[in-house]
mmCIF file with all atom_site columns, C-alpha atoms and ligand atoms in Angstrom:
data_model
loop_
_atom_site.group_PDB
_atom_site.id
_atom_site.type_symbol
_atom_site.label_atom_id
_atom_site.label_alt_id
_atom_site.label_comp_id
_atom_site.label_asym_id
_atom_site.label_entity_id
_atom_site.label_seq_id
_atom_site.pdbx_PDB_ins_code
_atom_site.Cartn_x
_atom_site.Cartn_y
_atom_site.Cartn_z
_atom_site.occupancy
_atom_site.B_iso_or_equiv
_atom_site.pdbx_formal_charge
_atom_site.auth_seq_id
_atom_site.auth_comp_id
_atom_site.auth_asym_id
_atom_site.auth_atom_id
_atom_site.pdbx_PDB_model_num
ATOM   1   C CA  . MET A 1 1   ? 126.650 81.470  99.478  1.00 75.00 ? 1   MET A CA  1
ATOM   2   C CA  . THR A 1 2   ? 127.059 82.906  95.977  1.00 80.00 ? 2   THR A CA  1
ATOM   3   C CA  . SER A 1 3   ? 124.144 84.802  94.250  1.00 80.00 ? 3   SER A CA  1
ATOM   4   C CA  . PRO A 1 4   ? 121.700 82.816  91.959  1.00 91.00 ? 4   PRO A CA  1
ATOM   5   C CA  . ALA A 1 5   ? 121.651 83.693  88.272  1.00 95.00 ? 5   ALA A CA  1
ATOM   6   C CA  . TYR A 1 6   ? 119.826 86.723  87.007  1.00 97.00 ? 6   TYR A CA  1
ATOM   7   C CA  . ASP A 1 7   ? 116.383 85.849  85.697  1.00 97.00 ? 7   ASP A CA  1
ATOM   8   C CA  . ALA A 1 8   ? 115.739 87.866  82.438  1.00 96.00 ? 8   ALA A CA  1
ATOM   9   C CA  . ASN A 1 9   ? 112.003 87.267  82.891  1.00 96.00 ? 9   ASN A CA  1
ATOM   10  C CA  . ASN A 1 10  ? 111.716 89.171  86.248  1.00 98.00 ? 10  ASN A CA  1
ATOM   11  C CA  . ILE A 1 11  ? 108.971 91.813  86.426  1.00 98.00 ? 11  ILE A CA  1
ATOM   12  C CA  . PHE A 1 12  ? 111.470 94.860  86.301  1.00 98.00 ? 12  PHE A CA  1
ATOM   13  C CA  . ALA A 1 13  ? 113.105 93.333  83.312  1.00 98.00 ? 13  ALA A CA  1
ATOM   14  C CA  . LYS A 1 14  ? 109.695 93.218  81.630  1.00 98.00 ? 14  LYS A CA  1
ATOM   15  C CA  . ILE A 1 15  ? 109.104 96.891  82.594  1.00 98.00 ? 15  ILE A CA  1
ATOM   16  C CA  . LEU A 1 16  ? 112.496 97.992  81.181  1.00 98.00 ? 16  LEU A CA  1
ATOM   17  C CA  . LYS A 1 17  ? 111.634 96.163  77.972  1.00 96.00 ? 17  LYS A CA  1
ATOM   18  C CA  . GLY A 1 18  ? 108.292 97.944  77.889  1.00 96.00 ? 18  GLY A CA  1
ATOM   19  C CA  . GLU A 1 19  ? 106.368 94.586  78.047  1.00 97.00 ? 19  GLU A CA  1
ATOM   20  C CA  . ILE A 1 20  ? 104.609 95.824  81.367  1.00 96.00 ? 20  ILE A CA  1
ATOM   21  C CA  . PRO A 1 21  ? 103.509 99.417  81.914  1.00 97.00 ? 21  PRO A CA  1
ATOM   22  C CA  . SER A 1 22  ? 105.040 101.670 84.580  1.00 98.00 ? 22  SER A CA  1
ATOM   23  C CA  . TYR A 1 23  ? 104.581 105.252 85.863  1.00 98.00 ? 23  TYR A CA  1
ATOM   24  C CA  . ARG A 1 24  ? 108.084 106.352 84.623  1.00 98.00 ? 24  ARG A CA  1
ATOM   25  C CA  . ILE A 1 25  ? 109.512 109.524 85.993  1.00 98.00 ? 25  ILE A CA  1
ATOM   26  C CA  . TYR A 1 26  ? 113.093 109.543 84.690  1.00 98.00 ? 26  TYR A CA  1
ATOM   27  C CA  . GLU A 1 27  ? 115.188 107.739 82.025  1.00 98.00 ? 27  GLU A CA  1
ATOM   28  C CA  . ASP A 1 28  ? 118.714 108.113 80.712  1.00 98.00 ? 28  ASP A CA  1
ATOM   29  C CA  . GLU A 1 29  ? 121.134 105.981 78.885  1.00 98.00 ? 29  GLU A CA  1
ATOM   30  C CA  . HIS A 1 30  ? 121.913 103.904 82.007  1.00 98.00 ? 30  HIS A CA  1
ATOM   31  C CA  . THR A 1 31  ? 119.170 104.151 84.409  1.00 98.00 ? 31  THR A CA  1
ATOM   32  C CA  . VAL A 1 32  ? 115.311 104.330 84.816  1.00 98.00 ? 32  VAL A CA  1
ATOM   33  C CA  . ALA A 1 33  ? 113.081 105.473 87.675  1.00 98.00 ? 33  ALA A CA  1
ATOM   34  C CA  . PHE A 1 34  ? 109.408 104.710 88.032  1.00 98.00 ? 34  PHE A CA  1
ATOM   35  C CA  . MET A 1 35  ? 106.676 104.609 90.665  1.00 98.00 ? 35  MET A CA  1
ATOM   36  C CA  . ASP A 1 36  ? 106.432 101.635 93.097  1.00 98.00 ? 36  ASP A CA  1
ATOM   37  C CA  . VAL A 1 37  ? 102.946 100.246 92.630  1.00 98.00 ? 37  VAL A CA  1
ATOM   38  C CA  . MET A 1 38  ? 102.694 99.400  96.344  1.00 98.00 ? 38  MET A CA  1
ATOM   39  C CA  . PRO A 1 39  ? 104.076 102.589 97.874  1.00 98.00 ? 39  PRO A CA  1
ATOM   40  C CA  . GLN A 1 40  ? 105.095 102.647 101.516 1.00 98.00 ? 40  GLN A CA  1
ATOM   41  C CA  . ALA A 1 41  ? 104.342 106.463 101.271 1.00 98.00 ? 41  ALA A CA  1
ATOM   42  C CA  . PRO A 1 42  ? 103.085 108.721 98.465  1.00 98.00 ? 42  PRO A CA  1
ATOM   43  C CA  . GLY A 1 43  ? 105.958 109.300 96.047  1.00 98.00 ? 43  GLY A CA  1
ATOM   44  C CA  . HIS A 1 44  ? 107.757 106.049 96.676  1.00 98.00 ? 44  HIS A CA  1
ATOM   45  C CA  . THR A 1 45  ? 109.974 105.614 93.613  1.00 98.00 ? 45  THR A CA  1
ATOM   46  C CA  . LEU A 1 46  ? 112.286 102.894 92.403  1.00 98.00 ? 46  LEU A CA  1
ATOM   47  C CA  . VAL A 1 47  ? 115.649 103.558 90.566  1.00 99.00 ? 47  VAL A CA  1
ATOM   48  C CA  . LEU A 1 48  ? 117.250 100.763 88.467  1.00 98.00 ? 48  LEU A CA  1
ATOM   49  C CA  . PRO A 1 49  ? 120.166 100.286 86.206  1.00 98.00 ? 49  PRO A CA  1
ATOM   50  C CA  . LYS A 1 50  ? 119.214 99.212  82.626  1.00 98.00 ? 50  LYS A CA  1
ATOM   51  C CA  . SER A 1 51  ? 121.896 96.522  82.765  1.00 98.00 ? 51  SER A CA  1
ATOM   52  C CA  . PRO A 1 52  ? 121.017 93.249  84.321  1.00 98.00 ? 52  PRO A CA  1
ATOM   53  C CA  . SER A 1 53  ? 122.046 92.265  87.807  1.00 98.00 ? 53  SER A CA  1
ATOM   54  C CA  . ARG A 1 54  ? 120.073 90.480  90.535  1.00 98.00 ? 54  ARG A CA  1
ATOM   55  C CA  . ASN A 1 55  ? 121.082 92.955  93.215  1.00 98.00 ? 55  ASN A CA  1
ATOM   56  C CA  . LEU A 1 56  ? 123.968 95.013  94.268  1.00 98.00 ? 56  LEU A CA  1
ATOM   57  C CA  . LEU A 1 57  ? 126.091 91.959  95.238  1.00 97.00 ? 57  LEU A CA  1
ATOM   58  C CA  . ASP A 1 58  ? 126.378 90.813  91.522  1.00 97.00 ? 58  ASP A CA  1
ATOM   59  C CA  . ALA A 1 59  ? 126.309 94.191  89.933  1.00 98.00 ? 59  ALA A CA  1
ATOM   60  C CA  . ASP A 1 60  ? 129.245 95.163  87.658  1.00 97.00 ? 60  ASP A CA  1
ATOM   61  C CA  . PRO A 1 61  ? 130.831 98.098  89.489  1.00 98.00 ? 61  PRO A CA  1
ATOM   62  C CA  . SER A 1 62  ? 130.982 100.174 86.430  1.00 98.00 ? 62  SER A CA  1
ATOM   63  C CA  . VAL A 1 63  ? 127.197 100.644 86.756  1.00 98.00 ? 63  VAL A CA  1
ATOM   64  C CA  . LEU A 1 64  ? 127.313 102.053 90.188  1.00 98.00 ? 64  LEU A CA  1
ATOM   65  C CA  . PRO A 1 65  ? 128.373 105.738 89.587  1.00 98.00 ? 65  PRO A CA  1
ATOM   66  C CA  . ASN A 1 66  ? 125.566 106.338 87.121  1.00 98.00 ? 66  ASN A CA  1
ATOM   67  C CA  . LEU A 1 67  ? 123.030 104.491 89.343  1.00 98.00 ? 67  LEU A CA  1
ATOM   68  C CA  . ILE A 1 68  ? 123.794 106.463 92.513  1.00 98.00 ? 68  ILE A CA  1
ATOM   69  C CA  . THR A 1 69  ? 123.964 109.774 90.567  1.00 98.00 ? 69  THR A CA  1
ATOM   70  C CA  . THR A 1 70  ? 120.348 108.977 89.396  1.00 98.00 ? 70  THR A CA  1
ATOM   71  C CA  . VAL A 1 71  ? 119.309 107.938 92.949  1.00 99.00 ? 71  VAL A CA  1
ATOM   72  C CA  . GLN A 1 72  ? 120.649 111.359 94.202  1.00 98.00 ? 72  GLN A CA  1
ATOM   73  C CA  . LYS A 1 73  ? 118.832 113.222 91.382  1.00 98.00 ? 73  LYS A CA  1
ATOM   74  C CA  . VAL A 1 74  ? 115.481 111.567 92.023  1.00 98.00 ? 74  VAL A CA  1
ATOM   75  C CA  . ALA A 1 75  ? 115.921 111.860 95.821  1.00 98.00 ? 75  ALA A CA  1
ATOM   76  C CA  . VAL A 1 76  ? 116.377 115.607 95.527  1.00 98.00 ? 76  VAL A CA  1
ATOM   77  C CA  . ALA A 1 77  ? 113.352 115.901 93.189  1.00 98.00 ? 77  ALA A CA  1
ATOM   78  C CA  . ILE A 1 78  ? 111.187 113.875 95.577  1.00 98.00 ? 78  ILE A CA  1
ATOM   79  C CA  . GLN A 1 79  ? 112.163 115.925 98.560  1.00 98.00 ? 79  GLN A CA  1
ATOM   80  C CA  . GLU A 1 80  ? 111.085 119.054 96.727  1.00 98.00 ? 80  GLU A CA  1
ATOM   81  C CA  . ALA A 1 81  ? 107.953 117.449 95.161  1.00 98.00 ? 81  ALA A CA  1
ATOM   82  C CA  . PHE A 1 82  ? 106.586 116.190 98.507  1.00 98.00 ? 82  PHE A CA  1
ATOM   83  C CA  . ASP A 1 83  ? 108.002 118.893 100.787 1.00 98.00 ? 83  ASP A CA  1
ATOM   84  C CA  . ALA A 1 84  ? 109.627 115.985 102.681 1.00 98.00 ? 84  ALA A CA  1
ATOM   85  C CA  . ASP A 1 85  ? 111.384 116.271 106.120 1.00 98.00 ? 85  ASP A CA  1
ATOM   86  C CA  . GLY A 1 86  ? 113.745 113.546 104.985 1.00 98.00 ? 86  GLY A CA  1
ATOM   87  C CA  . VAL A 1 87  ? 114.227 111.010 102.319 1.00 98.00 ? 87  VAL A CA  1
ATOM   88  C CA  . TYR A 1 88  ? 114.616 107.181 102.973 1.00 98.00 ? 88  TYR A CA  1
ATOM   89  C CA  . ILE A 1 89  ? 116.785 105.350 100.507 1.00 98.00 ? 89  ILE A CA  1
ATOM   90  C CA  . ALA A 1 90  ? 116.802 101.458 100.759 1.00 98.00 ? 90  ALA A CA  1
ATOM   91  C CA  . GLN A 1 91  ? 118.137 98.518  98.768  1.00 98.00 ? 91  GLN A CA  1
ATOM   92  C CA  . PHE A 1 92  ? 117.757 94.799  99.577  1.00 98.00 ? 92  PHE A CA  1
ATOM   93  C CA  . ASN A 1 93  ? 119.787 91.861  98.646  1.00 98.00 ? 93  ASN A CA  1
ATOM   94  C CA  . GLU A 1 94  ? 118.207 88.442  98.650  1.00 97.00 ? 94  GLU A CA  1
ATOM   95  C CA  . PRO A 1 95  ? 115.008 87.338  100.241 1.00 97.00 ? 95  PRO A CA  1
ATOM   96  C CA  . ALA A 1 96  ? 116.486 87.073  103.586 1.00 97.00 ? 96  ALA A CA  1
ATOM   97  C CA  . ALA A 1 97  ? 117.075 90.818  103.473 1.00 97.00 ? 97  ALA A CA  1
ATOM   98  C CA  . GLY A 1 98  ? 113.592 91.554  102.165 1.00 96.00 ? 98  GLY A CA  1
ATOM   99  C CA  . GLN A 1 99  ? 114.188 91.600  98.278  1.00 98.00 ? 99  GLN A CA  1
ATOM   100 C CA  . THR A 1 100 ? 111.110 90.489  96.332  1.00 98.00 ? 100 THR A CA  1
ATOM   101 C CA  . VAL A 1 101 ? 111.987 91.532  92.796  1.00 98.00 ? 101 VAL A CA  1
ATOM   102 C CA  . PHE A 1 102 ? 115.401 90.284  91.488  1.00 98.00 ? 102 PHE A CA  1
ATOM   103 C CA  . HIS A 1 103 ? 116.774 93.206  89.304  1.00 98.00 ? 103 HIS A CA  1
ATOM   104 C CA  . LEU A 1 104 ? 118.907 95.698  91.209  1.00 98.00 ? 104 LEU A CA  1
ATOM   105 C CA  . HIS A 1 105 ? 116.892 98.703  92.443  1.00 98.00 ? 105 HIS A CA  1
ATOM   106 C CA  . PHE A 1 106 ? 116.976 101.452 95.161  1.00 98.00 ? 106 PHE A CA  1
ATOM   107 C CA  . HIS A 1 107 ? 113.823 102.561 96.917  1.00 98.00 ? 107 HIS A CA  1
ATOM   108 C CA  . ILE A 1 108 ? 113.419 106.278 97.382  1.00 98.00 ? 108 ILE A CA  1
ATOM   109 C CA  . ILE A 1 109 ? 110.685 107.247 99.784  1.00 98.00 ? 109 ILE A CA  1
ATOM   110 C CA  . PRO A 1 110 ? 109.834 110.827 101.107 1.00 98.00 ? 110 PRO A CA  1
ATOM   111 C CA  . ARG A 1 111 ? 109.536 110.918 104.913 1.00 98.00 ? 111 ARG A CA  1
ATOM   112 C CA  . HIS A 1 112 ? 107.583 113.312 107.096 1.00 98.00 ? 112 HIS A CA  1
ATOM   113 C CA  . GLU A 1 113 ? 108.124 113.714 110.957 1.00 98.00 ? 113 GLU A CA  1
ATOM   114 C CA  . GLY A 1 114 ? 105.773 111.501 112.866 1.00 98.00 ? 114 GLY A CA  1
ATOM   115 C CA  . ILE A 1 115 ? 104.285 109.669 109.887 1.00 97.00 ? 115 ILE A CA  1
ATOM   116 C CA  . ALA A 1 116 ? 105.100 105.851 109.744 1.00 97.00 ? 116 ALA A CA  1
ATOM   117 C CA  . LEU A 1 117 ? 105.811 104.063 106.516 1.00 97.00 ? 117 LEU A CA  1
ATOM   118 C CA  . LYS A 1 118 ? 103.210 101.548 105.293 1.00 96.00 ? 118 LYS A CA  1
ATOM   119 C CA  . PRO A 1 119 ? 104.335 97.967  105.014 1.00 94.00 ? 119 PRO A CA  1
ATOM   120 C CA  . HIS A 1 120 ? 106.800 96.823  102.218 1.00 93.00 ? 120 HIS A CA  1
ATOM   121 C CA  . SER A 1 121 ? 104.962 95.339  99.346  1.00 88.00 ? 121 SER A CA  1
ATOM   122 C CA  . GLY A 1 122 ? 101.607 96.171  100.984 1.00 92.00 ? 122 GLY A CA  1
ATOM   123 C CA  . LYS A 1 123 ? 98.602  97.516  99.164  1.00 95.00 ? 123 LYS A CA  1
ATOM   124 C CA  . MET A 1 124 ? 98.383  98.211  95.433  1.00 97.00 ? 124 MET A CA  1
ATOM   125 C CA  . GLU A 1 125 ? 97.863  102.070 94.907  1.00 98.00 ? 125 GLU A CA  1
ATOM   126 C CA  . ASP A 1 126 ? 95.142  103.470 92.443  1.00 98.00 ? 126 ASP A CA  1
ATOM   127 C CA  . GLY A 1 127 ? 96.679  104.348 89.042  1.00 98.00 ? 127 GLY A CA  1
ATOM   128 C CA  . THR A 1 128 ? 95.517  107.935 89.070  1.00 98.00 ? 128 THR A CA  1
ATOM   129 C CA  . VAL A 1 129 ? 97.208  108.548 92.387  1.00 98.00 ? 129 VAL A CA  1
ATOM   130 C CA  . LEU A 1 130 ? 100.488 107.036 91.020  1.00 98.00 ? 130 LEU A CA  1
ATOM   131 C CA  . ALA A 1 131 ? 100.144 109.172 87.972  1.00 98.00 ? 131 ALA A CA  1
ATOM   132 C CA  . GLU A 1 132 ? 99.598  112.403 90.001  1.00 98.00 ? 132 GLU A CA  1
ATOM   133 C CA  . ASN A 1 133 ? 102.665 111.602 92.283  1.00 98.00 ? 133 ASN A CA  1
ATOM   134 C CA  . ALA A 1 134 ? 104.769 110.844 89.155  1.00 98.00 ? 134 ALA A CA  1
ATOM   135 C CA  . LYS A 1 135 ? 103.760 114.133 87.611  1.00 98.00 ? 135 LYS A CA  1
ATOM   136 C CA  . LYS A 1 136 ? 104.882 116.072 90.790  1.00 98.00 ? 136 LYS A CA  1
ATOM   137 C CA  . ILE A 1 137 ? 108.296 114.340 90.683  1.00 98.00 ? 137 ILE A CA  1
ATOM   138 C CA  . ILE A 1 138 ? 108.665 115.020 86.906  1.00 98.00 ? 138 ILE A CA  1
ATOM   139 C CA  . GLU A 1 139 ? 107.932 118.649 87.399  1.00 98.00 ? 139 GLU A CA  1
ATOM   140 C CA  . ALA A 1 140 ? 110.437 118.887 90.236  1.00 98.00 ? 140 ALA A CA  1
ATOM   141 C CA  . LEU A 1 141 ? 113.120 117.167 88.037  1.00 98.00 ? 141 LEU A CA  1
ATOM   142 C CA  . ARG A 1 142 ? 112.638 119.942 85.483  1.00 94.00 ? 142 ARG A CA  1
HETATM 143 P P1  . 5GP B 2 .   ? 112.239 94.615  96.838  1.00 73.92 ? 201 5GP B P1  1
HETATM 144 O O1  . 5GP B 2 .   ? 111.432 93.907  97.956  1.00 73.92 ? 201 5GP B O1  1
HETATM 145 O O2  . 5GP B 2 .   ? 112.647 93.672  95.798  1.00 73.92 ? 201 5GP B O2  1
HETATM 146 O O3  . 5GP B 2 .   ? 113.334 95.492  97.445  1.00 73.92 ? 201 5GP B O3  1
HETATM 147 O O4  . 5GP B 2 .   ? 111.222 95.747  96.200  1.00 73.92 ? 201 5GP B O4  1
HETATM 148 C C1  . 5GP B 2 .   ? 110.389 95.462  95.161  1.00 73.92 ? 201 5GP B C1  1
HETATM 149 C C2  . 5GP B 2 .   ? 109.376 96.553  95.074  1.00 73.92 ? 201 5GP B C2  1
HETATM 150 O O5  . 5GP B 2 .   ? 108.748 96.336  93.830  1.00 73.92 ? 201 5GP B O5  1
HETATM 151 C C3  . 5GP B 2 .   ? 108.398 96.463  96.130  1.00 73.92 ? 201 5GP B C3  1
HETATM 152 O O6  . 5GP B 2 .   ? 108.242 97.699  96.953  1.00 73.92 ? 201 5GP B O6  1
HETATM 153 C C4  . 5GP B 2 .   ? 107.000 96.366  95.252  1.00 73.92 ? 201 5GP B C4  1
HETATM 154 O O7  . 5GP B 2 .   ? 105.949 97.103  95.812  1.00 73.92 ? 201 5GP B O7  1
HETATM 155 C C5  . 5GP B 2 .   ? 107.384 96.769  93.967  1.00 73.92 ? 201 5GP B C5  1
HETATM 156 N N1  . 5GP B 2 .   ? 106.735 96.218  92.940  1.00 73.92 ? 201 5GP B N1  1
HETATM 157 C C6  . 5GP B 2 .   ? 106.340 94.776  92.780  1.00 73.92 ? 201 5GP B C6  1
HETATM 158 N N2  . 5GP B 2 .   ? 105.775 94.543  91.530  1.00 73.92 ? 201 5GP B N2  1
HETATM 159 C C7  . 5GP B 2 .   ? 105.742 95.782  90.935  1.00 73.92 ? 201 5GP B C7  1
HETATM 160 C C8  . 5GP B 2 .   ? 105.330 96.087  89.553  1.00 73.92 ? 201 5GP B C8  1
HETATM 161 O O8  . 5GP B 2 .   ? 104.783 95.287  88.864  1.00 73.92 ? 201 5GP B O8  1
HETATM 162 N N3  . 5GP B 2 .   ? 105.517 97.374  89.214  1.00 73.92 ? 201 5GP B N3  1
HETATM 163 C C9  . 5GP B 2 .   ? 106.141 98.346  89.951  1.00 73.92 ? 201 5GP B C9  1
HETATM 164 N N4  . 5GP B 2 .   ? 106.148 99.565  89.551  1.00 73.92 ? 201 5GP B N4  1
HETATM 165 N N5  . 5GP B 2 .   ? 106.509 97.971  91.234  1.00 73.92 ? 201 5GP B N5  1
HETATM 166 C C10 . 5GP B 2 .   ? 106.309 96.718  91.696  1.00 73.92 ? 201 5GP B C10 1
#
């Protein structure tokens, strides 16, 4: 099976264009990171390339070095901001693998020993909580 075409109206494309708000914690020429609105743990962040691809399977390999560099940068900041015991990094390709939004992204989630993750795409978090968590990560990135 080949990947379906990229849909330029997906929700992350709209966030990248500024048509839908997000709690943005990082941006450079090639990548953006913002808070997941249905976090599986406090601090759950998404890292995206600005260039369009549905997921990793159809991504231009030239975007990957910048993308994984931002994933690492944000993961280190999240570990510090949430005093995490570990950092979970995940990326899903196509619905059968759990993908629900079709613009390539990595999930970065701080983990603490003995604390289970909440369900994927579960409950919408309060905006003030997302803003507070975003602030912690932005401070750790400085
Ligand atoms: P996927 O299942 O595609 O790997 O993950 C998509 C993620 O996007 C989910 O964790 C979900 O909570 C999150 N999400 C869905 N809609 C929005 C939105 O409008 N804004 C933000 N910031 N995150 C979203």
